[in-house]
């Protein structure tokens, strides 16, 4: 069980040894209540912004340079997001990983991070007519690299080329 | 300066290739952002400090890429790709590379 390897796991195992399980339960409650509230709020904002930005076509295929219209501007747009999970879900995840199977809590975490990064990329491309050659990458730049305690979070980087046609 | 991850700049013609240009930056996380992230991981949510670091790292890498292309006399960089690697404990690298070209 990898539970002991994360920061809060270490902290609460330390308190557990001294017979203070109240703090542990408090952390679980904070994770469950505040964590799921934050997630719901985040999903609401993601869905709202996704619906607001439907006008801009975003494709993951490249464009070979031939366009029917004259091109005014071409630029690289990048969107990034780093999202952390909460204590309750991390505990659930480590319990499920004993028996194996699907960890729903982590699926929603990566889903949120990807959609957020894609949305930010799209916001940067505001005013463009087409967004092509979109790539999504897990960057792991500041979170996993050489971290002593895993904090259960993901970094996602989405980039593509925004094309604006001449009006 | 046009920068794109396509193989050409749409609507323009490549007249000259100058070869590969790279921009890389090695960054360490700062300890205050780290502590903030650890606290935040109790209730979850966006780690704003890390996101900010990501953006500034990307900016520096792209600036270096552009500077190199400019020095070669190019006016565009095409086929830009990103790669990341962890160099040492707590330090990581963002590497952007592409092909410097002249378009018209």
Tab-separated table of C-alpha atoms in Angstrom:
chain	number	residue	atom	x	y	z
A	1	UNK	CA	0.000	0.000	0.000
A	2	UNK	CA	1.536	3.243	-1.112
A	3	UNK	CA	-0.496	5.271	1.333
A	4	UNK	CA	2.425	6.032	3.621
A	5	UNK	CA	4.419	7.588	0.825
A	6	UNK	CA	2.329	10.714	0.439
A	7	UNK	CA	2.702	13.831	2.530
A	8	UNK	CA	-0.595	13.834	4.415
A	9	UNK	CA	-0.403	10.067	4.782
A	10	UNK	CA	2.885	10.518	6.620
A	11	UNK	CA	1.503	13.295	8.787
A	12	UNK	CA	-1.578	11.346	9.825
A	13	UNK	CA	0.240	8.068	10.332
A	14	UNK	CA	2.452	10.004	12.734
A	15	UNK	CA	-0.593	11.187	14.706
A	16	UNK	CA	-2.111	7.711	14.520
A	17	UNK	CA	0.857	6.292	16.376
A	18	UNK	CA	0.122	8.626	19.269
A	19	UNK	CA	-3.499	7.549	19.381
A	20	UNK	CA	-4.958	10.704	17.859
A	21	UNK	CA	-7.265	9.440	15.156
A	22	UNK	CA	-9.536	12.480	15.375
A	23	UNK	CA	-7.234	14.447	13.107
A	24	UNK	CA	-7.297	11.639	10.592
A	25	UNK	CA	-11.091	11.630	10.511
A	26	UNK	CA	-11.108	15.421	10.267
A	27	UNK	CA	-8.808	15.231	7.241
A	28	UNK	CA	-11.087	12.631	5.663
A	29	UNK	CA	-14.093	14.875	6.249
A	30	UNK	CA	-12.315	17.923	4.784
A	31	UNK	CA	-11.257	15.874	1.766
A	32	UNK	CA	-14.735	14.458	1.237
A	33	UNK	CA	-16.788	17.625	1.764
A	34	UNK	CA	-14.512	20.420	0.534
A	35	UNK	CA	-12.859	18.232	-2.115
A	36	UNK	CA	-16.079	17.130	-3.768
A	37	UNK	CA	-17.473	20.666	-3.549
A	38	UNK	CA	-14.392	21.996	-5.371
A	39	UNK	CA	-14.693	19.259	-7.977
A	40	UNK	CA	-18.366	19.944	-8.627
A	41	UNK	CA	-17.683	23.668	-8.924
A	42	UNK	CA	-14.814	23.000	-11.302
A	43	UNK	CA	-16.942	20.733	-13.511
A	44	UNK	CA	-19.689	23.355	-13.632
A	45	UNK	CA	-17.235	25.985	-14.830
A	46	UNK	CA	-15.647	23.578	-17.339
A	47	UNK	CA	-19.002	22.663	-18.886
A	48	UNK	CA	-20.111	26.278	-18.978
A	49	UNK	CA	-16.932	27.435	-20.716
A	50	UNK	CA	-16.965	24.490	-23.108
A	51	UNK	CA	-20.453	25.399	-24.242
A	52	UNK	CA	-19.553	29.074	-24.544
A	53	UNK	CA	-16.617	28.331	-26.848
A	54	UNK	CA	-18.288	25.964	-29.303
A	55	UNK	CA	-17.797	28.406	-32.205
A	56	UNK	CA	-14.098	27.700	-32.688
A	57	UNK	CA	-13.317	24.447	-34.516
A	58	UNK	CA	-10.532	22.523	-32.777
A	59	UNK	CA	-8.978	19.612	-34.642
A	60	UNK	CA	-6.129	17.288	-33.828
A	61	UNK	CA	-5.133	16.725	-37.444
A	62	UNK	CA	-2.492	18.850	-39.092
A	63	UNK	CA	-2.935	21.151	-42.021
A	64	UNK	CA	-0.572	20.910	-44.921
A	65	UNK	CA	-0.478	24.612	-45.582
A	66	UNK	CA	-3.014	24.908	-48.370
A	67	UNK	CA	-5.852	27.222	-47.413
A	68	UNK	CA	-8.696	28.594	-49.430
A	69	UNK	CA	-8.553	31.947	-47.729
A	70	UNK	CA	-5.666	34.327	-47.201
A	71	UNK	CA	-4.052	33.857	-43.810
A	72	UNK	CA	-3.563	36.823	-41.557
A	73	UNK	CA	-1.953	35.320	-38.505
A	74	UNK	CA	-0.464	32.003	-37.376
A	75	UNK	CA	0.602	31.425	-33.818
A	76	UNK	CA	1.356	28.710	-31.301
A	77	UNK	CA	-1.072	28.568	-28.396
A	78	UNK	CA	-0.378	26.696	-25.171
A	79	UNK	CA	-2.686	25.888	-22.277
A	80	UNK	CA	-1.572	24.299	-19.028
A	81	UNK	CA	-3.201	23.147	-15.832
A	82	UNK	CA	-2.042	21.348	-12.725
A	83	UNK	CA	-4.764	19.867	-10.562
A	84	UNK	CA	-4.476	18.035	-7.272
A	85	UNK	CA	-6.780	15.409	-5.815
A	86	UNK	CA	-7.961	15.438	-2.192
A	87	UNK	CA	-7.110	13.342	0.834
A	88	UNK	CA	-10.293	11.276	0.807
A	89	UNK	CA	-9.942	10.267	-2.831
A	90	UNK	CA	-6.285	9.493	-2.401
A	91	UNK	CA	-7.136	7.149	0.452
A	92	UNK	CA	-9.886	5.510	-1.640
A	93	UNK	CA	-7.420	5.151	-4.498
A	94	UNK	CA	-4.835	3.445	-2.354
A	95	UNK	CA	-7.442	1.084	-0.883
A	96	UNK	CA	-8.728	0.136	-4.359
A	97	UNK	CA	-5.180	-0.412	-5.573
A	98	UNK	CA	-4.834	-3.288	-3.096
A	99	UNK	CA	-7.543	-5.264	-4.910
A	100	UNK	CA	-7.125	-3.723	-8.325
A	101	UNK	CA	-9.799	-2.304	-10.553
A	102	UNK	CA	-11.044	0.993	-11.794
A	103	UNK	CA	-10.295	4.099	-9.745
A	104	UNK	CA	-13.077	6.524	-10.608
A	105	UNK	CA	-11.703	9.269	-8.395
A	106	UNK	CA	-8.475	9.492	-10.365
A	107	UNK	CA	-10.291	9.341	-13.689
A	108	UNK	CA	-12.163	12.511	-12.847
A	109	UNK	CA	-8.871	14.115	-11.799
A	110	UNK	CA	-7.141	13.581	-15.155
A	111	UNK	CA	-10.348	14.413	-17.003
A	112	UNK	CA	-10.576	17.769	-15.230
A	113	UNK	CA	-6.925	18.590	-15.862
A	114	UNK	CA	-7.128	17.741	-19.587
A	115	UNK	CA	-10.316	19.659	-20.189
A	116	UNK	CA	-9.023	22.648	-18.240
A	117	UNK	CA	-5.776	22.701	-20.262
A	118	UNK	CA	-7.707	22.432	-23.545
A	119	UNK	CA	-9.998	25.258	-22.463
A	120	UNK	CA	-7.080	27.506	-21.589
A	121	UNK	CA	-5.493	26.774	-24.938
A	122	UNK	CA	-8.773	27.707	-26.590
A	123	UNK	CA	-9.015	30.921	-24.575
A	124	UNK	CA	-5.550	31.886	-25.827
A	125	UNK	CA	-6.711	31.298	-29.384
A	126	UNK	CA	-9.536	33.799	-28.984
A	127	UNK	CA	-10.202	35.617	-32.244
A	128	UNK	CA	-8.740	32.840	-34.391
A	129	UNK	CA	-10.826	30.943	-36.946
A	130	UNK	CA	-9.259	27.499	-36.671
A	131	UNK	CA	-7.164	25.613	-34.188
A	132	UNK	CA	-5.240	22.737	-35.744
A	133	UNK	CA	-2.696	20.067	-34.859
A	134	UNK	CA	-3.688	20.005	-31.201
A	135	UNK	CA	-1.502	17.842	-28.966
A	136	UNK	CA	-2.151	16.965	-25.343
A	137	UNK	CA	0.705	15.939	-23.141
A	138	UNK	CA	1.171	15.035	-19.516
A	139	UNK	CA	4.037	17.225	-18.552
A	140	UNK	CA	5.023	16.005	-15.051
A	141	UNK	CA	7.347	18.953	-14.948
A	142	UNK	CA	6.970	20.240	-11.431
A	143	UNK	CA	4.998	17.552	-9.734
A	144	UNK	CA	6.431	14.073	-10.142
A	145	UNK	CA	10.015	14.910	-10.936
A	146	UNK	CA	12.102	14.143	-7.913
A	147	UNK	CA	9.288	14.665	-5.458
A	148	UNK	CA	9.778	13.077	-2.070
A	149	UNK	CA	6.119	12.742	-1.280
A	150	UNK	CA	3.587	12.033	-3.962
A	151	UNK	CA	0.748	14.530	-3.706
A	152	UNK	CA	-1.579	12.865	-6.193
A	153	UNK	CA	-1.797	15.476	-8.892
A	154	UNK	CA	-1.406	15.835	-12.641
A	155	UNK	CA	-0.040	18.477	-14.949
A	156	UNK	CA	-1.362	18.672	-18.461
A	157	UNK	CA	-0.093	20.731	-21.327
A	158	UNK	CA	-2.135	21.246	-24.512
A	159	UNK	CA	-0.783	23.023	-27.544
A	160	UNK	CA	-1.764	23.713	-31.116
A	161	UNK	CA	-1.619	26.230	-33.925
A	162	UNK	CA	-4.211	28.983	-34.132
A	163	UNK	CA	-4.956	30.271	-37.632
A	164	UNK	CA	-6.697	33.578	-38.325
A	165	UNK	CA	-7.984	34.271	-41.829
A	166	UNK	CA	-7.975	37.673	-43.426
A	167	UNK	CA	-11.375	39.262	-43.198
B	1	UNK	CA	8.284	35.645	-36.017
B	2	UNK	CA	5.811	32.871	-36.859
B	3	UNK	CA	5.824	29.887	-34.555
B	4	UNK	CA	3.720	26.847	-35.334
B	5	UNK	CA	3.585	23.131	-34.667
B	6	UNK	CA	2.471	22.525	-38.248
B	7	UNK	CA	4.921	21.478	-40.919
B	8	UNK	CA	4.480	24.760	-42.764
B	9	UNK	CA	3.045	28.183	-42.122
B	10	UNK	CA	-0.414	28.077	-43.722
B	11	UNK	CA	-0.793	30.389	-46.691
B	12	UNK	CA	2.951	30.893	-47.043
B	13	UNK	CA	5.780	29.210	-48.858
B	14	UNK	CA	8.985	28.011	-47.264
B	15	UNK	CA	11.907	29.427	-49.216
B	16	UNK	CA	14.818	28.372	-47.045
B	17	UNK	CA	15.620	25.850	-44.301
B	18	UNK	CA	18.101	26.703	-41.586
B	19	UNK	CA	17.943	23.505	-39.547
B	20	UNK	CA	16.987	22.603	-36.010
B	21	UNK	CA	16.604	25.236	-33.329
B	22	UNK	CA	16.098	24.389	-29.675
B	23	UNK	CA	15.107	26.233	-26.557
B	24	UNK	CA	15.463	24.621	-23.195
B	25	UNK	CA	15.269	25.710	-19.611
B	26	UNK	CA	16.015	23.824	-16.417
B	27	UNK	CA	14.010	24.987	-13.449
B	28	UNK	CA	13.753	24.064	-9.823
B	29	UNK	CA	10.526	24.313	-7.920
B	30	UNK	CA	10.540	26.773	-5.090
B	31	UNK	CA	10.038	25.477	-1.601
B	32	UNK	CA	7.144	27.812	-0.727
B	33	UNK	CA	5.165	26.688	-3.753
B	34	UNK	CA	5.915	23.113	-2.702
B	35	UNK	CA	4.599	23.640	0.812
B	36	UNK	CA	1.519	25.351	-0.579
B	37	UNK	CA	0.896	22.412	-2.905
B	38	UNK	CA	1.228	19.925	-0.066
B	39	UNK	CA	-1.297	21.839	2.036
B	40	UNK	CA	-3.606	22.150	-0.950
B	41	UNK	CA	-3.487	18.407	-1.558
B	42	UNK	CA	-5.619	17.923	1.552
B	43	UNK	CA	-8.728	19.330	-0.116
B	44	UNK	CA	-7.652	19.258	-3.755
B	45	UNK	CA	-8.130	21.737	-6.546
B	46	UNK	CA	-5.877	23.635	-8.873
B	47	UNK	CA	-2.253	24.121	-7.818
B	48	UNK	CA	-1.942	27.693	-9.041
B	49	UNK	CA	1.709	28.002	-8.123
B	50	UNK	CA	2.668	25.074	-10.317
B	51	UNK	CA	0.526	26.324	-13.180
B	52	UNK	CA	2.242	29.708	-13.004
B	53	UNK	CA	5.649	28.011	-12.987
B	54	UNK	CA	4.649	25.966	-16.026
B	55	UNK	CA	3.653	29.057	-17.965
B	56	UNK	CA	6.821	30.980	-17.141
B	57	UNK	CA	9.004	27.968	-17.984
B	58	UNK	CA	7.296	27.607	-21.341
B	59	UNK	CA	7.768	31.305	-22.047
B	60	UNK	CA	11.509	31.147	-21.392
B	61	UNK	CA	11.946	28.043	-23.561
B	62	UNK	CA	10.083	29.665	-26.449
B	63	UNK	CA	12.068	32.899	-26.091
B	64	UNK	CA	15.321	30.977	-26.417
B	65	UNK	CA	13.972	29.107	-29.415
B	66	UNK	CA	13.024	32.388	-31.067
B	67	UNK	CA	16.358	34.011	-30.280
B	68	UNK	CA	18.203	31.139	-31.895
B	69	UNK	CA	16.045	31.270	-34.995
B	70	UNK	CA	16.496	35.030	-35.247
B	71	UNK	CA	20.254	34.689	-35.022
B	72	UNK	CA	20.115	32.332	-37.995
B	73	UNK	CA	18.165	34.855	-40.006
B	74	UNK	CA	14.925	32.883	-40.048
B	75	UNK	CA	11.506	34.464	-39.797
B	76	UNK	CA	9.528	31.391	-38.737
B	77	UNK	CA	9.856	28.193	-36.712
B	78	UNK	CA	7.775	25.232	-37.835
B	79	UNK	CA	7.053	21.760	-36.466
B	80	UNK	CA	7.583	22.784	-32.850
B	81	UNK	CA	7.514	19.920	-30.335
B	82	UNK	CA	7.840	19.805	-26.574
B	83	UNK	CA	9.715	17.311	-24.443
B	84	UNK	CA	10.214	17.204	-20.708
B	85	UNK	CA	12.778	15.463	-18.573
B	86	UNK	CA	13.812	15.460	-14.947
B	87	UNK	CA	17.447	16.349	-14.617
B	88	UNK	CA	18.024	15.963	-10.904
B	89	UNK	CA	16.047	15.844	-7.679
B	90	UNK	CA	13.640	18.757	-7.768
B	91	UNK	CA	14.902	20.131	-11.076
B	92	UNK	CA	13.202	19.576	-14.377
B	93	UNK	CA	13.672	20.577	-17.943
B	94	UNK	CA	11.274	21.807	-20.582
B	95	UNK	CA	12.666	21.462	-24.051
B	96	UNK	CA	11.102	22.979	-27.165
B	97	UNK	CA	12.504	22.214	-30.595
B	98	UNK	CA	11.580	23.018	-34.143
B	99	UNK	CA	12.874	23.840	-37.588
B	100	UNK	CA	13.924	27.381	-38.438
B	101	UNK	CA	12.768	28.449	-41.893
B	102	UNK	CA	12.262	31.504	-44.041
B	103	UNK	CA	8.739	31.996	-45.361
B	104	UNK	CA	7.171	34.496	-47.670
